[in-house]
Amino acid sequence: MSGLVLHPLNAPLIPLLGEWQGPGEGAYPTIESFSYGETLVFGHAGKPFVAMNQRTKERKSGVPLHAEAGYFRPQGDGSTELVLSQPSGIVEILTGSITETEAGVEVDVSSVGVHTAPSAKLVRETRRRYVVEGDTLTFDFWMAAMGEPLTHHLTSRLTRQG
Ligand code: HEM
């Protein structure tokens, strides 16, 4: 996607652009805790959105786990929308803030809608936080699912590639 002029609305999200990799840990009251490896890629196409593609695998076996794809839609007033789809049958629409910091950027979004396919597990609410500090990206995820209130499910600490 290089060679394209960045749309000005994407400017606060520049610190996210590129590929990130690293380890993550997951937990939830209803399941066994687990470890995973994550690859996260952010790109742009000259339009007012930033595309995000994520894939994960189990740390030891390398077996693929969760994946997702979506778009950040920065609004130009310090807020952003995020639309996301997941092969587990879950679709999230979130809104929240983009905070530019000395070392990077912090994006904190909460769901305004979560839709689950008829056969998917029940998720009612989500929150996501992406914090870039230089070449480190920390991701945290909370969800209200399986009858539980909003509870932490994931944290990962990724390093910029290349
Ligand atoms: C890094 C991304 C993620 C990884 C590696 C991951 C991994 C896992 C694993 C290993 C389990 C337990 C076994 C299983 O049911 O497959 C699980 C359960 C679950 N995850 Fe995640 N997950 C991720 C992201 C998400 C997201 C974004 C959502 C919701 C939007 C989500 C919702 C759930 C639900 C609803 C369960 C079922 C809990 C239960 O059965 O009690 N996960 N996840």
PDB file of C-alpha atoms and ligand atoms in Angstrom:
ATOM      1  CA  MET A   1       0.000   0.000   0.000  1.00  0.00           C
ATOM      2  CA  SER A   2       3.041   2.290  -0.176  1.00  0.00           C
ATOM      3  CA  GLY A   3       3.017   5.090  -2.768  1.00  0.00           C
ATOM      4  CA  LEU A   4      -0.543   6.102  -1.851  1.00  0.00           C
ATOM      5  CA  VAL A   5      -1.085   9.492  -0.227  1.00  0.00           C
ATOM      6  CA  LEU A   6      -2.368   9.099   3.327  1.00  0.00           C
ATOM      7  CA  HIS A   7      -5.847  10.558   3.795  1.00  0.00           C
ATOM      8  CA  PRO A   8      -5.554  13.439   6.323  1.00  0.00           C
ATOM      9  CA  LEU A   9      -8.199  11.888   8.623  1.00  0.00           C
ATOM     10  CA  ASN A  10      -5.813   8.926   9.130  1.00  0.00           C
ATOM     11  CA  ALA A  11      -2.947  11.130  10.388  1.00  0.00           C
ATOM     12  CA  PRO A  12      -3.434  10.378  14.136  1.00  0.00           C
ATOM     13  CA  LEU A  13      -3.283   6.637  13.351  1.00  0.00           C
ATOM     14  CA  ILE A  14       0.118   6.775  11.585  1.00  0.00           C
ATOM     15  CA  PRO A  15       1.913   5.138  14.574  1.00  0.00           C
ATOM     16  CA  LEU A  16      -0.234   2.001  14.042  1.00  0.00           C
ATOM     17  CA  LEU A  17       0.634   1.512  10.352  1.00  0.00           C
ATOM     18  CA  GLY A  18       2.731  -1.543   9.495  1.00  0.00           C
ATOM     19  CA  GLU A  19       3.102  -5.084  10.788  1.00  0.00           C
ATOM     20  CA  TRP A  20       3.340  -6.126  14.446  1.00  0.00           C
ATOM     21  CA  GLN A  21       4.058  -9.500  16.044  1.00  0.00           C
ATOM     22  CA  GLY A  22       4.333 -10.880  19.549  1.00  0.00           C
ATOM     23  CA  PRO A  23       2.941 -13.003  22.348  1.00  0.00           C
ATOM     24  CA  GLY A  24      -0.436 -12.779  24.051  1.00  0.00           C
ATOM     25  CA  GLU A  25      -2.260 -14.239  27.030  1.00  0.00           C
ATOM     26  CA  GLY A  26      -5.963 -15.020  27.252  1.00  0.00           C
ATOM     27  CA  ALA A  27      -8.331 -15.795  30.111  1.00  0.00           C
ATOM     28  CA  TYR A  28     -12.034 -15.748  30.943  1.00  0.00           C
ATOM     29  CA  PRO A  29     -14.040 -17.048  33.921  1.00  0.00           C
ATOM     30  CA  THR A  30     -15.656 -19.769  31.758  1.00  0.00           C
ATOM     31  CA  ILE A  31     -12.501 -21.226  30.086  1.00  0.00           C
ATOM     32  CA  GLU A  32      -8.904 -22.383  30.727  1.00  0.00           C
ATOM     33  CA  SER A  33      -6.258 -19.652  30.352  1.00  0.00           C
ATOM     34  CA  PHE A  34      -4.156 -19.826  27.177  1.00  0.00           C
ATOM     35  CA  SER A  35      -1.103 -18.331  25.422  1.00  0.00           C
ATOM     36  CA  TYR A  36      -0.924 -17.306  21.785  1.00  0.00           C
ATOM     37  CA  GLY A  37       1.215 -15.621  19.140  1.00  0.00           C
ATOM     38  CA  GLU A  38      -0.317 -12.707  17.228  1.00  0.00           C
ATOM     39  CA  THR A  39       0.308 -10.955  13.919  1.00  0.00           C
ATOM     40  CA  LEU A  40      -1.436  -7.618  13.412  1.00  0.00           C
ATOM     41  CA  VAL A  41      -1.223  -5.597  10.183  1.00  0.00           C
ATOM     42  CA  PHE A  42      -2.513  -2.030   9.669  1.00  0.00           C
ATOM     43  CA  GLY A  43      -2.601  -0.483   6.196  1.00  0.00           C
ATOM     44  CA  HIS A  44      -4.291   2.299   4.247  1.00  0.00           C
ATOM     45  CA  ALA A  45      -5.574   2.751   0.713  1.00  0.00           C
ATOM     46  CA  GLY A  46      -5.559   6.555   0.454  1.00  0.00           C
ATOM     47  CA  LYS A  47      -9.158   6.647   1.755  1.00  0.00           C
ATOM     48  CA  PRO A  48     -10.420   7.759   5.180  1.00  0.00           C
ATOM     49  CA  PHE A  49     -10.021   4.419   6.903  1.00  0.00           C
ATOM     50  CA  VAL A  50      -7.225   2.199   8.217  1.00  0.00           C
ATOM     51  CA  ALA A  51      -7.559  -1.524   7.523  1.00  0.00           C
ATOM     52  CA  MET A  52      -6.655  -4.006  10.261  1.00  0.00           C
ATOM     53  CA  ASN A  53      -5.968  -7.729   9.783  1.00  0.00           C
ATOM     54  CA  GLN A  54      -5.225  -9.973  12.724  1.00  0.00           C
ATOM     55  CA  ARG A  55      -4.363 -13.644  12.986  1.00  0.00           C
ATOM     56  CA  THR A  56      -3.309 -15.688  15.992  1.00  0.00           C
ATOM     57  CA  LYS A  57      -1.963 -19.154  16.693  1.00  0.00           C
ATOM     58  CA  GLU A  58      -1.507 -21.283  19.756  1.00  0.00           C
ATOM     59  CA  ARG A  59       1.952 -20.590  21.190  1.00  0.00           C
ATOM     60  CA  LYS A  60       3.200 -24.203  21.452  1.00  0.00           C
ATOM     61  CA  SER A  61       1.471 -26.092  18.618  1.00  0.00           C
ATOM     62  CA  GLY A  62       1.178 -23.277  16.057  1.00  0.00           C
ATOM     63  CA  VAL A  63      -2.492 -24.239  15.518  1.00  0.00           C
ATOM     64  CA  PRO A  64      -4.504 -21.232  14.240  1.00  0.00           C
ATOM     65  CA  LEU A  65      -6.808 -19.636  16.829  1.00  0.00           C
ATOM     66  CA  HIS A  66      -8.847 -16.445  16.483  1.00  0.00           C
ATOM     67  CA  ALA A  67      -8.641 -14.131  13.438  1.00  0.00           C
ATOM     68  CA  GLU A  68     -10.374 -10.877  12.544  1.00  0.00           C
ATOM     69  CA  ALA A  69     -10.471  -8.173   9.887  1.00  0.00           C
ATOM     70  CA  GLY A  70     -11.841  -4.670  10.060  1.00  0.00           C
ATOM     71  CA  TYR A  71     -11.521  -0.947   9.515  1.00  0.00           C
ATOM     72  CA  PHE A  72     -10.860   2.052  11.737  1.00  0.00           C
ATOM     73  CA  ARG A  73     -12.877   5.060  10.499  1.00  0.00           C
ATOM     74  CA  PRO A  74     -11.333   8.158  12.151  1.00  0.00           C
ATOM     75  CA  GLN A  75     -13.789  11.081  12.270  1.00  0.00           C
ATOM     76  CA  GLY A  76     -11.321  13.992  12.530  1.00  0.00           C
ATOM     77  CA  ASP A  77     -12.493  15.156  15.965  1.00  0.00           C
ATOM     78  CA  GLY A  78     -10.429  12.770  18.117  1.00  0.00           C
ATOM     79  CA  SER A  79     -13.016  10.026  17.779  1.00  0.00           C
ATOM     80  CA  THR A  80     -13.075   6.899  15.650  1.00  0.00           C
ATOM     81  CA  GLU A  81     -15.384   4.121  14.610  1.00  0.00           C
ATOM     82  CA  LEU A  82     -14.175   0.526  14.209  1.00  0.00           C
ATOM     83  CA  VAL A  83     -16.046  -2.161  12.263  1.00  0.00           C
ATOM     84  CA  LEU A  84     -14.827  -5.750  12.601  1.00  0.00           C
ATOM     85  CA  SER A  85     -15.791  -9.248  11.495  1.00  0.00           C
ATOM     86  CA  GLN A  86     -14.627 -12.574  12.875  1.00  0.00           C
ATOM     87  CA  PRO A  87     -14.846 -16.137  11.482  1.00  0.00           C
ATOM     88  CA  SER A  88     -16.331 -17.177  14.843  1.00  0.00           C
ATOM     89  CA  GLY A  89     -19.560 -15.517  13.613  1.00  0.00           C
ATOM     90  CA  ILE A  90     -19.202 -12.301  15.592  1.00  0.00           C
ATOM     91  CA  VAL A  91     -19.416  -8.750  14.210  1.00  0.00           C
ATOM     92  CA  GLU A  92     -18.436  -5.745  16.333  1.00  0.00           C
ATOM     93  CA  ILE A  93     -19.129  -2.045  15.749  1.00  0.00           C
ATOM     94  CA  LEU A  94     -17.279   0.184  18.214  1.00  0.00           C
ATOM     95  CA  THR A  95     -16.729   3.902  18.825  1.00  0.00           C
ATOM     96  CA  GLY A  96     -14.259   5.740  21.016  1.00  0.00           C
ATOM     97  CA  SER A  97     -11.245   8.007  21.219  1.00  0.00           C
ATOM     98  CA  ILE A  98      -7.864   8.437  19.529  1.00  0.00           C
ATOM     99  CA  THR A  99      -5.342  10.100  21.843  1.00  0.00           C
ATOM    100  CA  GLU A 100      -2.051  11.193  20.308  1.00  0.00           C
ATOM    101  CA  THR A 101       0.817  10.798  22.782  1.00  0.00           C
ATOM    102  CA  GLU A 102       4.513  11.757  22.737  1.00  0.00           C
ATOM    103  CA  ALA A 103       5.486   8.128  22.095  1.00  0.00           C
ATOM    104  CA  GLY A 104       2.659   7.148  19.719  1.00  0.00           C
ATOM    105  CA  VAL A 105      -1.094   6.846  20.032  1.00  0.00           C
ATOM    106  CA  GLU A 106      -3.780   5.308  22.219  1.00  0.00           C
ATOM    107  CA  VAL A 107      -7.085   4.079  20.764  1.00  0.00           C
ATOM    108  CA  ASP A 108      -9.833   3.090  23.205  1.00  0.00           C
ATOM    109  CA  VAL A 109     -13.138   1.907  21.736  1.00  0.00           C
ATOM    110  CA  SER A 110     -16.266   0.286  23.158  1.00  0.00           C
ATOM    111  CA  SER A 111     -19.015  -1.532  21.324  1.00  0.00           C
ATOM    112  CA  VAL A 112     -22.170   0.220  20.206  1.00  0.00           C
ATOM    113  CA  GLY A 113     -23.308  -3.054  18.652  1.00  0.00           C
ATOM    114  CA  VAL A 114     -22.225  -6.684  18.722  1.00  0.00           C
ATOM    115  CA  HIS A 115     -24.044  -9.109  16.433  1.00  0.00           C
ATOM    116  CA  THR A 116     -23.636 -12.846  16.605  1.00  0.00           C
ATOM    117  CA  ALA A 117     -24.550 -15.385  13.909  1.00  0.00           C
ATOM    118  CA  PRO A 118     -27.215 -17.907  14.988  1.00  0.00           C
ATOM    119  CA  SER A 119     -24.623 -20.618  15.746  1.00  0.00           C
ATOM    120  CA  ALA A 120     -21.996 -18.291  17.335  1.00  0.00           C
ATOM    121  CA  LYS A 121     -21.262 -17.937  21.050  1.00  0.00           C
ATOM    122  CA  LEU A 122     -23.161 -15.127  22.735  1.00  0.00           C
ATOM    123  CA  VAL A 123     -21.194 -11.857  23.102  1.00  0.00           C
ATOM    124  CA  ARG A 124     -23.124  -8.762  24.248  1.00  0.00           C
ATOM    125  CA  GLU A 125     -20.500  -6.058  24.685  1.00  0.00           C
ATOM    126  CA  THR A 126     -16.786  -5.468  23.952  1.00  0.00           C
ATOM    127  CA  ARG A 127     -14.029  -2.957  24.667  1.00  0.00           C
ATOM    128  CA  ARG A 128     -10.634  -2.722  22.915  1.00  0.00           C
ATOM    129  CA  ARG A 129      -7.541  -0.665  23.703  1.00  0.00           C
ATOM    130  CA  TYR A 130      -4.537  -0.320  21.353  1.00  0.00           C
ATOM    131  CA  VAL A 131      -1.541   1.559  22.809  1.00  0.00           C
ATOM    132  CA  VAL A 132       1.511   2.316  20.654  1.00  0.00           C
ATOM    133  CA  GLU A 133       4.655   3.443  22.465  1.00  0.00           C
ATOM    134  CA  GLY A 134       7.490   3.634  19.944  1.00  0.00           C
ATOM    135  CA  ASP A 135       7.972   0.152  18.490  1.00  0.00           C
ATOM    136  CA  THR A 136       5.707  -1.577  21.050  1.00  0.00           C
ATOM    137  CA  LEU A 137       1.962  -2.080  20.656  1.00  0.00           C
ATOM    138  CA  THR A 138      -0.054  -3.290  23.649  1.00  0.00           C
ATOM    139  CA  PHE A 139      -3.550  -4.627  22.982  1.00  0.00           C
ATOM    140  CA  ASP A 140      -6.213  -5.328  25.616  1.00  0.00           C
ATOM    141  CA  PHE A 141      -9.690  -6.744  25.070  1.00  0.00           C
ATOM    142  CA  TRP A 142     -12.683  -7.067  27.367  1.00  0.00           C
ATOM    143  CA  MET A 143     -16.025  -8.721  26.620  1.00  0.00           C
ATOM    144  CA  ALA A 144     -19.389  -9.404  28.225  1.00  0.00           C
ATOM    145  CA  ALA A 145     -20.063 -12.931  26.996  1.00  0.00           C
ATOM    146  CA  MET A 146     -21.526 -16.251  28.121  1.00  0.00           C
ATOM    147  CA  GLY A 147     -23.577 -14.422  30.784  1.00  0.00           C
ATOM    148  CA  GLU A 148     -20.504 -12.727  32.344  1.00  0.00           C
ATOM    149  CA  PRO A 149     -20.206  -8.923  32.810  1.00  0.00           C
ATOM    150  CA  LEU A 150     -17.532  -6.960  30.886  1.00  0.00           C
ATOM    151  CA  THR A 151     -14.377  -8.943  31.790  1.00  0.00           C
ATOM    152  CA  HIS A 152     -10.788  -8.981  30.489  1.00  0.00           C
ATOM    153  CA  HIS A 153     -10.186 -11.733  27.847  1.00  0.00           C
ATOM    154  CA  LEU A 154      -6.878 -10.821  26.132  1.00  0.00           C
ATOM    155  CA  THR A 155      -3.638  -8.914  26.437  1.00  0.00           C
ATOM    156  CA  SER A 156      -0.810  -8.939  23.908  1.00  0.00           C
ATOM    157  CA  ARG A 157       2.470  -7.073  23.589  1.00  0.00           C
ATOM    158  CA  LEU A 158       3.646  -6.760  20.000  1.00  0.00           C
ATOM    159  CA  THR A 159       6.829  -5.467  18.368  1.00  0.00           C
ATOM    160  CA  ARG A 160       7.002  -3.502  15.121  1.00  0.00           C
ATOM    161  CA  GLN A 161       8.377  -5.634  12.254  1.00  0.00           C
ATOM    162  CA  GLY A 162      10.805  -4.368   9.603  1.00  0.00           C
TER     163      GLY A 162
HETATM  164  C1  HEM B   1      -6.374 -12.786  20.090  1.00  0.00           C
HETATM  165  C2  HEM B   1      -7.633 -13.108  19.819  1.00  0.00           C
HETATM  166  C3  HEM B   1      -8.340 -14.265  20.502  1.00  0.00           C
HETATM  167  C4  HEM B   1      -7.856 -15.467  20.858  1.00  0.00           C
HETATM  168  C5  HEM B   1      -6.456 -16.011  20.658  1.00  0.00           C
HETATM  169  C6  HEM B   1      -8.947 -16.186  21.490  1.00  0.00           C
HETATM  170  C7  HEM B   1      -8.848 -17.446  21.994  1.00  0.00           C
HETATM  171  C8  HEM B   1      -9.845 -18.128  22.666  1.00  0.00           C
HETATM  172  C9  HEM B   1      -9.737 -19.456  23.202  1.00  0.00           C
HETATM  173  C10 HEM B   1      -8.489 -20.347  23.095  1.00  0.00           C
HETATM  174  C11 HEM B   1     -10.911 -19.768  23.782  1.00  0.00           C
HETATM  175  C12 HEM B   1     -11.286 -21.062  24.521  1.00  0.00           C
HETATM  176  C13 HEM B   1     -11.508 -22.203  23.629  1.00  0.00           C
HETATM  177  C14 HEM B   1     -12.531 -21.928  22.562  1.00  0.00           C
HETATM  178  O1  HEM B   1     -13.719 -21.749  22.877  1.00  0.00           O
HETATM  179  O2  HEM B   1     -12.117 -21.899  21.390  1.00  0.00           O
HETATM  180  C15 HEM B   1     -11.784 -18.614  23.585  1.00  0.00           C
HETATM  181  C16 HEM B   1     -13.090 -18.554  24.009  1.00  0.00           C
HETATM  182  C17 HEM B   1     -13.943 -17.524  23.669  1.00  0.00           C
HETATM  183  N1  HEM B   1     -13.623 -16.357  23.047  1.00  0.00           N
HETATM  184 FE1  HEM B   1     -11.818 -15.806  22.430  1.00  0.00          FE
HETATM  185  N2  HEM B   1     -10.058 -15.386  21.511  1.00  0.00           N
HETATM  186  C18 HEM B   1      -9.740 -14.212  20.904  1.00  0.00           C
HETATM  187  C19 HEM B   1     -10.563 -13.140  20.676  1.00  0.00           C
HETATM  188  C20 HEM B   1     -11.895 -13.127  20.959  1.00  0.00           C
HETATM  189  C21 HEM B   1     -12.803 -12.062  20.596  1.00  0.00           C
HETATM  190  C22 HEM B   1     -12.386 -10.796  19.856  1.00  0.00           C
HETATM  191  C23 HEM B   1     -14.035 -12.437  21.053  1.00  0.00           C
HETATM  192  C24 HEM B   1     -15.353 -11.717  20.968  1.00  0.00           C
HETATM  193  C25 HEM B   1     -15.623 -10.679  20.183  1.00  0.00           C
HETATM  194  C26 HEM B   1     -13.892 -13.717  21.685  1.00  0.00           C
HETATM  195  C27 HEM B   1     -14.910 -14.429  22.266  1.00  0.00           C
HETATM  196  C28 HEM B   1     -14.780 -15.652  22.862  1.00  0.00           C
HETATM  197  C29 HEM B   1     -15.896 -16.394  23.445  1.00  0.00           C
HETATM  198  C30 HEM B   1     -17.355 -15.946  23.465  1.00  0.00           C
HETATM  199  C31 HEM B   1     -15.375 -17.567  23.949  1.00  0.00           C
HETATM  200  C32 HEM B   1     -16.158 -18.715  24.578  1.00  0.00           C
HETATM  201  C33 HEM B   1     -16.080 -18.765  26.077  1.00  0.00           C
HETATM  202  C34 HEM B   1     -16.804 -19.983  26.575  1.00  0.00           C
HETATM  203  O3  HEM B   1     -17.007 -20.936  25.806  1.00  0.00           O
HETATM  204  O4  HEM B   1     -17.180 -19.967  27.748  1.00  0.00           O
HETATM  205  N3  HEM B   1     -12.576 -14.095  21.629  1.00  0.00           N
HETATM  206  N4  HEM B   1     -11.092 -17.631  22.941  1.00  0.00           N
END
